[in-house]
Amino acid sequence: MLMNDANLLAHHLMRASLTAFERRYDELTGNEKMIAEENAQRSLTIEAIVLKSPEAQGVHVPEQMLDRAVENVRSRYDNSEEFSEDLALNSLTEAILREALGRELRVDAVLEKVASSVSLATFDEARDWFERYPEKFRIDETRTVRQILITINDDFPENVRSEAARRISEIYKDLDGSIDQFGQTALRHSECPSALEKGSLGRIGRGQLFPELDEVLFSLGEGKMSEVIETAVGFHILLCETIHPALQASFEEAAPKIMEAMNVKRKAMVQKRWMSGLMQQMKPSSKPE
């Protein structure tokens, strides 16, 4: 065996630290380390229990699947040197990582095996859910919008509030309301990254923009342009290019997603009950004297 308890814990600590805090274990604060250690110990315990279960017997992970798992981790780094260095900082080697990932994949395979007997959702069950919760399958109105932005930034003379206001006013006066001219003007003058796309922000739903912009955008008619709007970042002009009305998804469109969600939930419940049973078996029995 390549791995010992310290190797296993190091791997689980690395995973717990990245999952909870997106940093290495050695970069965490004292309190964060305590949380990562608790999570790592819990996942290590569960992994050991699953792999010792009768259901784990005969479960193997194909080498190709393991190769992909290792490559997926490696792909998060810019180069092999950075990958190896990070492994070393986490007290791991590539060989140890490979074996640890193999254990994780075996756990996943066992849990899938446990859930394989679950009764899958039917179209009738999906239809019943669809009819009880129609609001969950409503697609809200969206609008395709373009923007011209002049920012307010006291670090630059041309972007102090008074100058920014003057500049956006001049731009506004020259606009004729057409999409083509608006796009060309955004390309030349807008200080938003969307300028490279001729001001296009794409399809926007309610609540995605600053409240001041949101209110104006959803009051505009299709093809209409706003007046100048001020927000915390600067001065904006919006053009509502297209209105996409709210839609109600049909059952045929919603059914696959409903059934998938039902099946995931059912499998999770079966796996949870199975895990609870294993955990109960591991507890020392307390017999009265």
PDB file of C-alpha atoms in Angstrom:
ATOM      1  CA  MET A   1       0.000   0.000   0.000  1.00  0.00           C
ATOM      2  CA  LEU A   2       1.261   3.420  -0.874  1.00  0.00           C
ATOM      3  CA  MET A   3      -0.909   5.202   1.639  1.00  0.00           C
ATOM      4  CA  ASN A   4      -0.966   5.342   5.416  1.00  0.00           C
ATOM      5  CA  ASP A   5      -3.303   7.217   7.774  1.00  0.00           C
ATOM      6  CA  ALA A   6      -1.208  10.385   7.549  1.00  0.00           C
ATOM      7  CA  ASN A   7      -1.331  10.322   3.739  1.00  0.00           C
ATOM      8  CA  LEU A   8      -5.087   9.848   3.775  1.00  0.00           C
ATOM      9  CA  LEU A   9      -5.621  12.665   6.233  1.00  0.00           C
ATOM     10  CA  ALA A  10      -3.341  14.975   4.213  1.00  0.00           C
ATOM     11  CA  HIS A  11      -5.434  14.368   1.114  1.00  0.00           C
ATOM     12  CA  HIS A  12      -8.707  14.946   2.939  1.00  0.00           C
ATOM     13  CA  LEU A  13      -7.296  18.093   4.536  1.00  0.00           C
ATOM     14  CA  MET A  14      -6.293  19.401   1.105  1.00  0.00           C
ATOM     15  CA  ARG A  15      -9.754  18.718  -0.283  1.00  0.00           C
ATOM     16  CA  ALA A  16     -11.558  20.122   2.772  1.00  0.00           C
ATOM     17  CA  SER A  17      -9.457  23.307   2.712  1.00  0.00           C
ATOM     18  CA  LEU A  18     -10.005  23.919  -0.999  1.00  0.00           C
ATOM     19  CA  THR A  19     -13.724  23.126  -0.777  1.00  0.00           C
ATOM     20  CA  ALA A  20     -14.471  25.349   2.210  1.00  0.00           C
ATOM     21  CA  PHE A  21     -11.944  28.166   1.778  1.00  0.00           C
ATOM     22  CA  GLU A  22     -10.338  27.792  -1.699  1.00  0.00           C
ATOM     23  CA  ARG A  23      -6.900  27.877  -0.057  1.00  0.00           C
ATOM     24  CA  ARG A  24      -4.295  25.325   1.028  1.00  0.00           C
ATOM     25  CA  TYR A  25      -4.409  24.050   4.587  1.00  0.00           C
ATOM     26  CA  ASP A  26      -1.139  25.802   5.490  1.00  0.00           C
ATOM     27  CA  GLU A  27      -2.654  29.125   4.356  1.00  0.00           C
ATOM     28  CA  LEU A  28      -5.668  28.924   6.698  1.00  0.00           C
ATOM     29  CA  THR A  29      -6.215  30.778   9.950  1.00  0.00           C
ATOM     30  CA  GLY A  30      -6.404  28.873  13.212  1.00  0.00           C
ATOM     31  CA  ASN A  31     -10.205  28.736  13.217  1.00  0.00           C
ATOM     32  CA  GLU A  32     -10.322  27.794   9.554  1.00  0.00           C
ATOM     33  CA  LYS A  33      -7.864  24.953  10.200  1.00  0.00           C
ATOM     34  CA  MET A  34     -10.149  23.605  12.933  1.00  0.00           C
ATOM     35  CA  ILE A  35     -13.093  23.589  10.522  1.00  0.00           C
ATOM     36  CA  ALA A  36     -11.027  21.942   7.763  1.00  0.00           C
ATOM     37  CA  GLU A  37      -9.727  19.305  10.204  1.00  0.00           C
ATOM     38  CA  GLU A  38     -13.261  18.465  11.384  1.00  0.00           C
ATOM     39  CA  ASN A  39     -14.524  18.190   7.796  1.00  0.00           C
ATOM     40  CA  ALA A  40     -11.502  16.115   6.750  1.00  0.00           C
ATOM     41  CA  GLN A  41     -11.846  13.722   9.681  1.00  0.00           C
ATOM     42  CA  ARG A  42     -15.558  13.304   8.996  1.00  0.00           C
ATOM     43  CA  SER A  43     -15.058  12.553   5.300  1.00  0.00           C
ATOM     44  CA  LEU A  44     -12.161  10.203   6.104  1.00  0.00           C
ATOM     45  CA  THR A  45     -14.331   8.281   8.572  1.00  0.00           C
ATOM     46  CA  ILE A  46     -17.212   7.995   6.109  1.00  0.00           C
ATOM     47  CA  GLU A  47     -14.860   6.864   3.349  1.00  0.00           C
ATOM     48  CA  ALA A  48     -13.391   4.138   5.549  1.00  0.00           C
ATOM     49  CA  ILE A  49     -16.827   2.893   6.611  1.00  0.00           C
ATOM     50  CA  VAL A  50     -18.100   2.745   3.029  1.00  0.00           C
ATOM     51  CA  LEU A  51     -15.045   0.895   1.741  1.00  0.00           C
ATOM     52  CA  LYS A  52     -15.316  -1.718   4.518  1.00  0.00           C
ATOM     53  CA  SER A  53     -18.983  -2.390   3.771  1.00  0.00           C
ATOM     54  CA  PRO A  54     -20.141  -5.625   2.107  1.00  0.00           C
ATOM     55  CA  GLU A  55     -21.434  -3.539  -0.806  1.00  0.00           C
ATOM     56  CA  ALA A  56     -17.881  -2.396  -1.548  1.00  0.00           C
ATOM     57  CA  GLN A  57     -16.675  -5.909  -2.240  1.00  0.00           C
ATOM     58  CA  GLY A  58     -15.900  -6.420  -5.895  1.00  0.00           C
ATOM     59  CA  VAL A  59     -16.223  -2.712  -6.743  1.00  0.00           C
ATOM     60  CA  HIS A  60     -13.290  -1.570  -8.883  1.00  0.00           C
ATOM     61  CA  VAL A  61     -12.460   1.691 -10.646  1.00  0.00           C
ATOM     62  CA  PRO A  62     -11.320   1.449 -14.292  1.00  0.00           C
ATOM     63  CA  GLU A  63      -7.814   2.804 -14.847  1.00  0.00           C
ATOM     64  CA  GLN A  64      -9.076   5.162 -17.551  1.00  0.00           C
ATOM     65  CA  MET A  65     -11.498   6.751 -15.086  1.00  0.00           C
ATOM     66  CA  LEU A  66      -8.684   7.152 -12.564  1.00  0.00           C
ATOM     67  CA  ASP A  67      -6.453   8.686 -15.251  1.00  0.00           C
ATOM     68  CA  ARG A  68      -9.158  11.269 -15.985  1.00  0.00           C
ATOM     69  CA  ALA A  69      -9.537  12.098 -12.297  1.00  0.00           C
ATOM     70  CA  VAL A  70      -5.801  12.733 -11.901  1.00  0.00           C
ATOM     71  CA  GLU A  71      -5.723  14.788 -15.097  1.00  0.00           C
ATOM     72  CA  ASN A  72      -8.683  16.844 -13.881  1.00  0.00           C
ATOM     73  CA  VAL A  73      -6.702  17.827 -10.767  1.00  0.00           C
ATOM     74  CA  ARG A  74      -3.572  18.501 -12.813  1.00  0.00           C
ATOM     75  CA  SER A  75      -5.499  20.762 -15.205  1.00  0.00           C
ATOM     76  CA  ARG A  76      -6.192  23.231 -12.385  1.00  0.00           C
ATOM     77  CA  TYR A  77      -2.512  24.231 -12.438  1.00  0.00           C
ATOM     78  CA  ASP A  78      -0.616  26.253 -15.010  1.00  0.00           C
ATOM     79  CA  ASN A  79       2.196  23.701 -15.330  1.00  0.00           C
ATOM     80  CA  SER A  80       3.589  20.425 -13.952  1.00  0.00           C
ATOM     81  CA  GLU A  81       6.037  22.194 -11.643  1.00  0.00           C
ATOM     82  CA  GLU A  82       3.244  24.122  -9.936  1.00  0.00           C
ATOM     83  CA  PHE A  83       1.221  20.904  -9.638  1.00  0.00           C
ATOM     84  CA  SER A  84       4.118  19.001  -8.014  1.00  0.00           C
ATOM     85  CA  GLU A  85       4.937  21.908  -5.720  1.00  0.00           C
ATOM     86  CA  ASP A  86       1.374  22.135  -4.458  1.00  0.00           C
ATOM     87  CA  LEU A  87       1.271  18.397  -3.831  1.00  0.00           C
ATOM     88  CA  ALA A  88       4.475  18.661  -1.796  1.00  0.00           C
ATOM     89  CA  LEU A  89       3.087  21.577   0.206  1.00  0.00           C
ATOM     90  CA  ASN A  90       0.132  19.328   1.078  1.00  0.00           C
ATOM     91  CA  SER A  91       2.435  16.415   2.038  1.00  0.00           C
ATOM     92  CA  LEU A  92       1.369  14.439  -1.026  1.00  0.00           C
ATOM     93  CA  THR A  93       2.920  12.875  -4.115  1.00  0.00           C
ATOM     94  CA  GLU A  94       1.252  12.111  -7.425  1.00  0.00           C
ATOM     95  CA  ALA A  95       1.225   8.401  -6.570  1.00  0.00           C
ATOM     96  CA  ILE A  96      -0.500   9.088  -3.250  1.00  0.00           C
ATOM     97  CA  LEU A  97      -2.954  11.463  -4.931  1.00  0.00           C
ATOM     98  CA  ARG A  98      -3.796   8.780  -7.479  1.00  0.00           C
ATOM     99  CA  GLU A  99      -4.546   6.216  -4.799  1.00  0.00           C
ATOM    100  CA  ALA A 100      -6.589   8.731  -2.780  1.00  0.00           C
ATOM    101  CA  LEU A 101      -8.647   9.618  -5.852  1.00  0.00           C
ATOM    102  CA  GLY A 102      -9.134   5.918  -6.484  1.00  0.00           C
ATOM    103  CA  ARG A 103     -10.637   5.547  -3.017  1.00  0.00           C
ATOM    104  CA  GLU A 104     -12.970   8.470  -3.665  1.00  0.00           C
ATOM    105  CA  LEU A 105     -14.114   6.982  -6.954  1.00  0.00           C
ATOM    106  CA  ARG A 106     -14.717   3.628  -5.278  1.00  0.00           C
ATOM    107  CA  VAL A 107     -16.884   5.364  -2.670  1.00  0.00           C
ATOM    108  CA  ASP A 108     -18.880   7.027  -5.455  1.00  0.00           C
ATOM    109  CA  ALA A 109     -19.277   3.686  -7.198  1.00  0.00           C
ATOM    110  CA  VAL A 110     -20.478   2.001  -3.997  1.00  0.00           C
ATOM    111  CA  LEU A 111     -23.025   4.737  -3.352  1.00  0.00           C
ATOM    112  CA  GLU A 112     -24.248   4.426  -6.937  1.00  0.00           C
ATOM    113  CA  LYS A 113     -24.536   0.671  -6.455  1.00  0.00           C
ATOM    114  CA  VAL A 114     -26.551   1.166  -3.263  1.00  0.00           C
ATOM    115  CA  ALA A 115     -28.920   3.529  -5.070  1.00  0.00           C
ATOM    116  CA  SER A 116     -29.251   1.360  -8.177  1.00  0.00           C
ATOM    117  CA  SER A 117     -32.392  -0.341  -6.923  1.00  0.00           C
ATOM    118  CA  VAL A 118     -34.302   2.895  -6.325  1.00  0.00           C
ATOM    119  CA  SER A 119     -37.667   3.193  -8.038  1.00  0.00           C
ATOM    120  CA  LEU A 120     -37.254   5.802 -10.786  1.00  0.00           C
ATOM    121  CA  ALA A 121     -39.725   8.638 -11.283  1.00  0.00           C
ATOM    122  CA  THR A 122     -42.550   8.144 -13.762  1.00  0.00           C
ATOM    123  CA  PHE A 123     -44.150  10.573 -16.177  1.00  0.00           C
ATOM    124  CA  ASP A 124     -47.328  10.541 -14.059  1.00  0.00           C
ATOM    125  CA  GLU A 125     -45.366  11.581 -10.964  1.00  0.00           C
ATOM    126  CA  ALA A 126     -43.611  14.288 -12.937  1.00  0.00           C
ATOM    127  CA  ARG A 127     -46.913  15.562 -14.328  1.00  0.00           C
ATOM    128  CA  ASP A 128     -48.413  15.689 -10.827  1.00  0.00           C
ATOM    129  CA  TRP A 129     -45.449  17.798  -9.635  1.00  0.00           C
ATOM    130  CA  PHE A 130     -45.711  20.036 -12.689  1.00  0.00           C
ATOM    131  CA  GLU A 131     -49.409  20.697 -12.094  1.00  0.00           C
ATOM    132  CA  ARG A 132     -48.927  21.385  -8.374  1.00  0.00           C
ATOM    133  CA  TYR A 133     -46.055  23.848  -8.833  1.00  0.00           C
ATOM    134  CA  PRO A 134     -46.570  25.595 -12.198  1.00  0.00           C
ATOM    135  CA  GLU A 135     -44.758  28.732 -10.971  1.00  0.00           C
ATOM    136  CA  LYS A 136     -41.487  26.781 -10.840  1.00  0.00           C
ATOM    137  CA  PHE A 137     -41.612  26.375 -14.610  1.00  0.00           C
ATOM    138  CA  ARG A 138     -42.269  29.975 -15.509  1.00  0.00           C
ATOM    139  CA  ILE A 139     -39.546  31.745 -17.498  1.00  0.00           C
ATOM    140  CA  ASP A 140     -39.600  35.414 -16.490  1.00  0.00           C
ATOM    141  CA  GLU A 141     -39.478  38.263 -18.966  1.00  0.00           C
ATOM    142  CA  THR A 142     -36.002  39.250 -20.140  1.00  0.00           C
ATOM    143  CA  ARG A 143     -34.732  42.075 -22.309  1.00  0.00           C
ATOM    144  CA  THR A 144     -31.846  42.313 -24.726  1.00  0.00           C
ATOM    145  CA  VAL A 145     -30.124  45.560 -23.796  1.00  0.00           C
ATOM    146  CA  ARG A 146     -27.215  47.770 -24.816  1.00  0.00           C
ATOM    147  CA  GLN A 147     -25.475  50.273 -22.565  1.00  0.00           C
ATOM    148  CA  ILE A 148     -23.234  53.306 -22.785  1.00  0.00           C
ATOM    149  CA  LEU A 149     -21.408  54.068 -19.530  1.00  0.00           C
ATOM    150  CA  ILE A 150     -19.236  56.990 -18.476  1.00  0.00           C
ATOM    151  CA  THR A 151     -17.729  56.216 -15.087  1.00  0.00           C
ATOM    152  CA  ILE A 152     -17.257  58.539 -12.132  1.00  0.00           C
ATOM    153  CA  ASN A 153     -13.701  58.359 -10.794  1.00  0.00           C
ATOM    154  CA  ASP A 154     -12.035  61.263  -9.017  1.00  0.00           C
ATOM    155  CA  ASP A 155      -8.585  59.865  -9.872  1.00  0.00           C
ATOM    156  CA  PHE A 156      -8.999  61.047 -13.467  1.00  0.00           C
ATOM    157  CA  PRO A 157      -9.859  64.646 -14.454  1.00  0.00           C
ATOM    158  CA  GLU A 158     -12.143  63.501 -17.279  1.00  0.00           C
ATOM    159  CA  ASN A 159     -14.108  61.278 -14.880  1.00  0.00           C
ATOM    160  CA  VAL A 160     -14.845  63.584 -11.975  1.00  0.00           C
ATOM    161  CA  ARG A 161     -18.612  63.745 -11.572  1.00  0.00           C
ATOM    162  CA  SER A 162     -19.140  67.106 -13.276  1.00  0.00           C
ATOM    163  CA  GLU A 163     -16.986  66.203 -16.280  1.00  0.00           C
ATOM    164  CA  ALA A 164     -18.507  62.725 -16.585  1.00  0.00           C
ATOM    165  CA  ALA A 165     -21.978  64.303 -16.529  1.00  0.00           C
ATOM    166  CA  ARG A 166     -20.984  66.745 -19.280  1.00  0.00           C
ATOM    167  CA  ARG A 167     -19.534  63.980 -21.441  1.00  0.00           C
ATOM    168  CA  ILE A 168     -22.569  61.695 -21.161  1.00  0.00           C
ATOM    169  CA  SER A 169     -24.858  64.637 -21.952  1.00  0.00           C
ATOM    170  CA  GLU A 170     -22.950  65.344 -25.169  1.00  0.00           C
ATOM    171  CA  ILE A 171     -23.124  61.684 -26.128  1.00  0.00           C
ATOM    172  CA  TYR A 172     -26.849  61.585 -25.405  1.00  0.00           C
ATOM    173  CA  LYS A 173     -27.536  64.610 -27.619  1.00  0.00           C
ATOM    174  CA  ASP A 174     -25.890  62.899 -30.597  1.00  0.00           C
ATOM    175  CA  LEU A 175     -27.851  59.642 -30.316  1.00  0.00           C
ATOM    176  CA  ASP A 176     -30.723  59.128 -32.752  1.00  0.00           C
ATOM    177  CA  GLY A 177     -32.133  56.057 -30.980  1.00  0.00           C
ATOM    178  CA  SER A 178     -31.138  53.545 -33.665  1.00  0.00           C
ATOM    179  CA  ILE A 179     -29.453  50.305 -32.627  1.00  0.00           C
ATOM    180  CA  ASP A 180     -26.629  50.655 -35.149  1.00  0.00           C
ATOM    181  CA  GLN A 181     -25.667  54.173 -34.129  1.00  0.00           C
ATOM    182  CA  PHE A 182     -26.002  53.329 -30.433  1.00  0.00           C
ATOM    183  CA  GLY A 183     -23.662  50.360 -30.906  1.00  0.00           C
ATOM    184  CA  GLN A 184     -21.054  52.398 -32.761  1.00  0.00           C
ATOM    185  CA  THR A 185     -21.222  55.133 -30.120  1.00  0.00           C
ATOM    186  CA  ALA A 186     -20.793  52.568 -27.327  1.00  0.00           C
ATOM    187  CA  LEU A 187     -17.783  51.139 -29.145  1.00  0.00           C
ATOM    188  CA  ARG A 188     -16.142  54.581 -29.294  1.00  0.00           C
ATOM    189  CA  HIS A 189     -17.106  56.116 -25.976  1.00  0.00           C
ATOM    190  CA  SER A 190     -18.474  53.625 -23.415  1.00  0.00           C
ATOM    191  CA  GLU A 191     -16.225  52.803 -20.454  1.00  0.00           C
ATOM    192  CA  CYS A 192     -17.934  49.483 -19.780  1.00  0.00           C
ATOM    193  CA  PRO A 193     -16.261  46.226 -20.978  1.00  0.00           C
ATOM    194  CA  SER A 194     -19.407  45.729 -23.074  1.00  0.00           C
ATOM    195  CA  ALA A 195     -18.110  48.493 -25.345  1.00  0.00           C
ATOM    196  CA  LEU A 196     -16.175  45.813 -27.231  1.00  0.00           C
ATOM    197  CA  GLU A 197     -19.544  44.220 -28.027  1.00  0.00           C
ATOM    198  CA  LYS A 198     -21.008  47.579 -29.118  1.00  0.00           C
ATOM    199  CA  GLY A 199     -22.569  48.014 -25.688  1.00  0.00           C
ATOM    200  CA  SER A 200     -24.426  44.699 -25.700  1.00  0.00           C
ATOM    201  CA  LEU A 201     -25.167  43.266 -22.239  1.00  0.00           C
ATOM    202  CA  GLY A 202     -27.148  40.378 -23.721  1.00  0.00           C
ATOM    203  CA  ARG A 203     -30.451  39.183 -22.267  1.00  0.00           C
ATOM    204  CA  ILE A 204     -31.075  40.642 -18.826  1.00  0.00           C
ATOM    205  CA  GLY A 205     -33.653  39.560 -16.270  1.00  0.00           C
ATOM    206  CA  ARG A 206     -35.066  41.600 -13.423  1.00  0.00           C
ATOM    207  CA  GLY A 207     -32.641  42.160 -10.565  1.00  0.00           C
ATOM    208  CA  GLN A 208     -29.444  41.688 -12.564  1.00  0.00           C
ATOM    209  CA  LEU A 209     -28.577  45.373 -12.896  1.00  0.00           C
ATOM    210  CA  PHE A 210     -28.360  48.279 -10.446  1.00  0.00           C
ATOM    211  CA  PRO A 211     -31.870  49.008  -9.104  1.00  0.00           C
ATOM    212  CA  GLU A 212     -31.887  52.387 -10.845  1.00  0.00           C
ATOM    213  CA  LEU A 213     -31.143  50.717 -14.192  1.00  0.00           C
ATOM    214  CA  ASP A 214     -33.490  47.813 -13.562  1.00  0.00           C
ATOM    215  CA  GLU A 215     -36.443  50.121 -12.969  1.00  0.00           C
ATOM    216  CA  VAL A 216     -35.823  52.102 -16.146  1.00  0.00           C
ATOM    217  CA  LEU A 217     -35.015  49.121 -18.369  1.00  0.00           C
ATOM    218  CA  PHE A 218     -38.261  47.297 -17.586  1.00  0.00           C
ATOM    219  CA  SER A 219     -40.309  50.412 -18.230  1.00  0.00           C
ATOM    220  CA  LEU A 220     -38.877  50.953 -21.733  1.00  0.00           C
ATOM    221  CA  GLY A 221     -40.670  49.870 -24.864  1.00  0.00           C
ATOM    222  CA  GLU A 222     -38.945  47.658 -27.399  1.00  0.00           C
ATOM    223  CA  GLY A 223     -36.416  49.626 -29.446  1.00  0.00           C
ATOM    224  CA  LYS A 224     -36.579  52.569 -27.048  1.00  0.00           C
ATOM    225  CA  MET A 225     -33.700  54.397 -25.399  1.00  0.00           C
ATOM    226  CA  SER A 226     -33.510  55.711 -21.859  1.00  0.00           C
ATOM    227  CA  GLU A 227     -32.466  59.122 -20.695  1.00  0.00           C
ATOM    228  CA  VAL A 228     -29.215  59.457 -18.702  1.00  0.00           C
ATOM    229  CA  ILE A 229     -29.306  57.434 -15.457  1.00  0.00           C
ATOM    230  CA  GLU A 230     -26.873  57.899 -12.583  1.00  0.00           C
ATOM    231  CA  THR A 231     -25.705  55.035 -10.365  1.00  0.00           C
ATOM    232  CA  ALA A 232     -22.857  54.567  -7.901  1.00  0.00           C
ATOM    233  CA  VAL A 233     -20.444  53.777 -10.745  1.00  0.00           C
ATOM    234  CA  GLY A 234     -21.327  56.515 -13.178  1.00  0.00           C
ATOM    235  CA  PHE A 235     -23.781  57.674 -15.851  1.00  0.00           C
ATOM    236  CA  HIS A 236     -25.611  55.216 -18.104  1.00  0.00           C
ATOM    237  CA  ILE A 237     -27.765  55.256 -21.213  1.00  0.00           C
ATOM    238  CA  LEU A 238     -29.716  52.079 -21.957  1.00  0.00           C
ATOM    239  CA  LEU A 239     -31.305  50.875 -25.175  1.00  0.00           C
ATOM    240  CA  CYS A 240     -33.920  48.128 -24.929  1.00  0.00           C
ATOM    241  CA  GLU A 241     -33.256  46.209 -28.121  1.00  0.00           C
ATOM    242  CA  THR A 242     -35.741  43.343 -27.707  1.00  0.00           C
ATOM    243  CA  ILE A 243     -38.390  42.359 -25.154  1.00  0.00           C
ATOM    244  CA  HIS A 244     -38.628  38.623 -24.517  1.00  0.00           C
ATOM    245  CA  PRO A 245     -42.032  38.023 -22.848  1.00  0.00           C
ATOM    246  CA  ALA A 246     -42.486  35.738 -19.874  1.00  0.00           C
ATOM    247  CA  LEU A 247     -43.183  32.143 -20.868  1.00  0.00           C
ATOM    248  CA  GLN A 248     -44.642  29.091 -19.196  1.00  0.00           C
ATOM    249  CA  ALA A 249     -42.642  25.957 -19.981  1.00  0.00           C
ATOM    250  CA  SER A 250     -44.723  23.045 -21.268  1.00  0.00           C
ATOM    251  CA  PHE A 251     -44.807  19.730 -19.428  1.00  0.00           C
ATOM    252  CA  GLU A 252     -42.895  18.128 -22.302  1.00  0.00           C
ATOM    253  CA  GLU A 253     -40.101  20.677 -21.825  1.00  0.00           C
ATOM    254  CA  ALA A 254     -40.071  20.385 -18.033  1.00  0.00           C
ATOM    255  CA  ALA A 255     -40.539  16.613 -17.624  1.00  0.00           C
ATOM    256  CA  PRO A 256     -36.891  15.520 -18.106  1.00  0.00           C
ATOM    257  CA  LYS A 257     -35.641  17.998 -15.493  1.00  0.00           C
ATOM    258  CA  ILE A 258     -38.422  17.111 -13.053  1.00  0.00           C
ATOM    259  CA  MET A 259     -37.723  13.378 -13.340  1.00  0.00           C
ATOM    260  CA  GLU A 260     -33.977  13.915 -13.018  1.00  0.00           C
ATOM    261  CA  ALA A 261     -34.465  15.985  -9.836  1.00  0.00           C
ATOM    262  CA  MET A 262     -36.807  13.355  -8.391  1.00  0.00           C
ATOM    263  CA  ASN A 263     -34.364  10.556  -9.141  1.00  0.00           C
ATOM    264  CA  VAL A 264     -31.434  12.446  -7.598  1.00  0.00           C
ATOM    265  CA  LYS A 265     -33.453  13.072  -4.430  1.00  0.00           C
ATOM    266  CA  ARG A 266     -34.599   9.458  -4.184  1.00  0.00           C
ATOM    267  CA  LYS A 267     -31.085   8.123  -4.648  1.00  0.00           C
ATOM    268  CA  ALA A 268     -29.767  10.535  -2.019  1.00  0.00           C
ATOM    269  CA  MET A 269     -32.402   9.351   0.473  1.00  0.00           C
ATOM    270  CA  VAL A 270     -31.529   5.683  -0.101  1.00  0.00           C
ATOM    271  CA  GLN A 271     -27.824   6.431   0.271  1.00  0.00           C
ATOM    272  CA  LYS A 272     -28.432   8.447   3.438  1.00  0.00           C
ATOM    273  CA  ARG A 273     -30.446   5.636   5.037  1.00  0.00           C
ATOM    274  CA  TRP A 274     -27.760   3.122   4.082  1.00  0.00           C
ATOM    275  CA  MET A 275     -25.014   5.324   5.524  1.00  0.00           C
ATOM    276  CA  SER A 276     -27.002   5.817   8.750  1.00  0.00           C
ATOM    277  CA  GLY A 277     -27.293   2.061   9.099  1.00  0.00           C
ATOM    278  CA  LEU A 278     -23.536   1.621   8.670  1.00  0.00           C
ATOM    279  CA  MET A 279     -22.814   4.336  11.208  1.00  0.00           C
ATOM    280  CA  GLN A 280     -25.133   2.687  13.727  1.00  0.00           C
ATOM    281  CA  GLN A 281     -23.304  -0.610  13.287  1.00  0.00           C
ATOM    282  CA  MET A 282     -19.993   1.106  14.005  1.00  0.00           C
ATOM    283  CA  LYS A 283     -21.177   2.528  17.340  1.00  0.00           C
ATOM    284  CA  PRO A 284     -20.160   0.488  20.392  1.00  0.00           C
ATOM    285  CA  SER A 285     -23.164  -1.272  21.871  1.00  0.00           C
ATOM    286  CA  SER A 286     -24.056  -0.255  25.421  1.00  0.00           C
ATOM    287  CA  LYS A 287     -25.391  -3.210  27.388  1.00  0.00           C
ATOM    288  CA  PRO A 288     -26.778  -2.778  30.926  1.00  0.00           C
ATOM    289  CA  GLU A 289     -24.734  -4.472  33.592  1.00  0.00           C
TER     290      GLU A 289
END
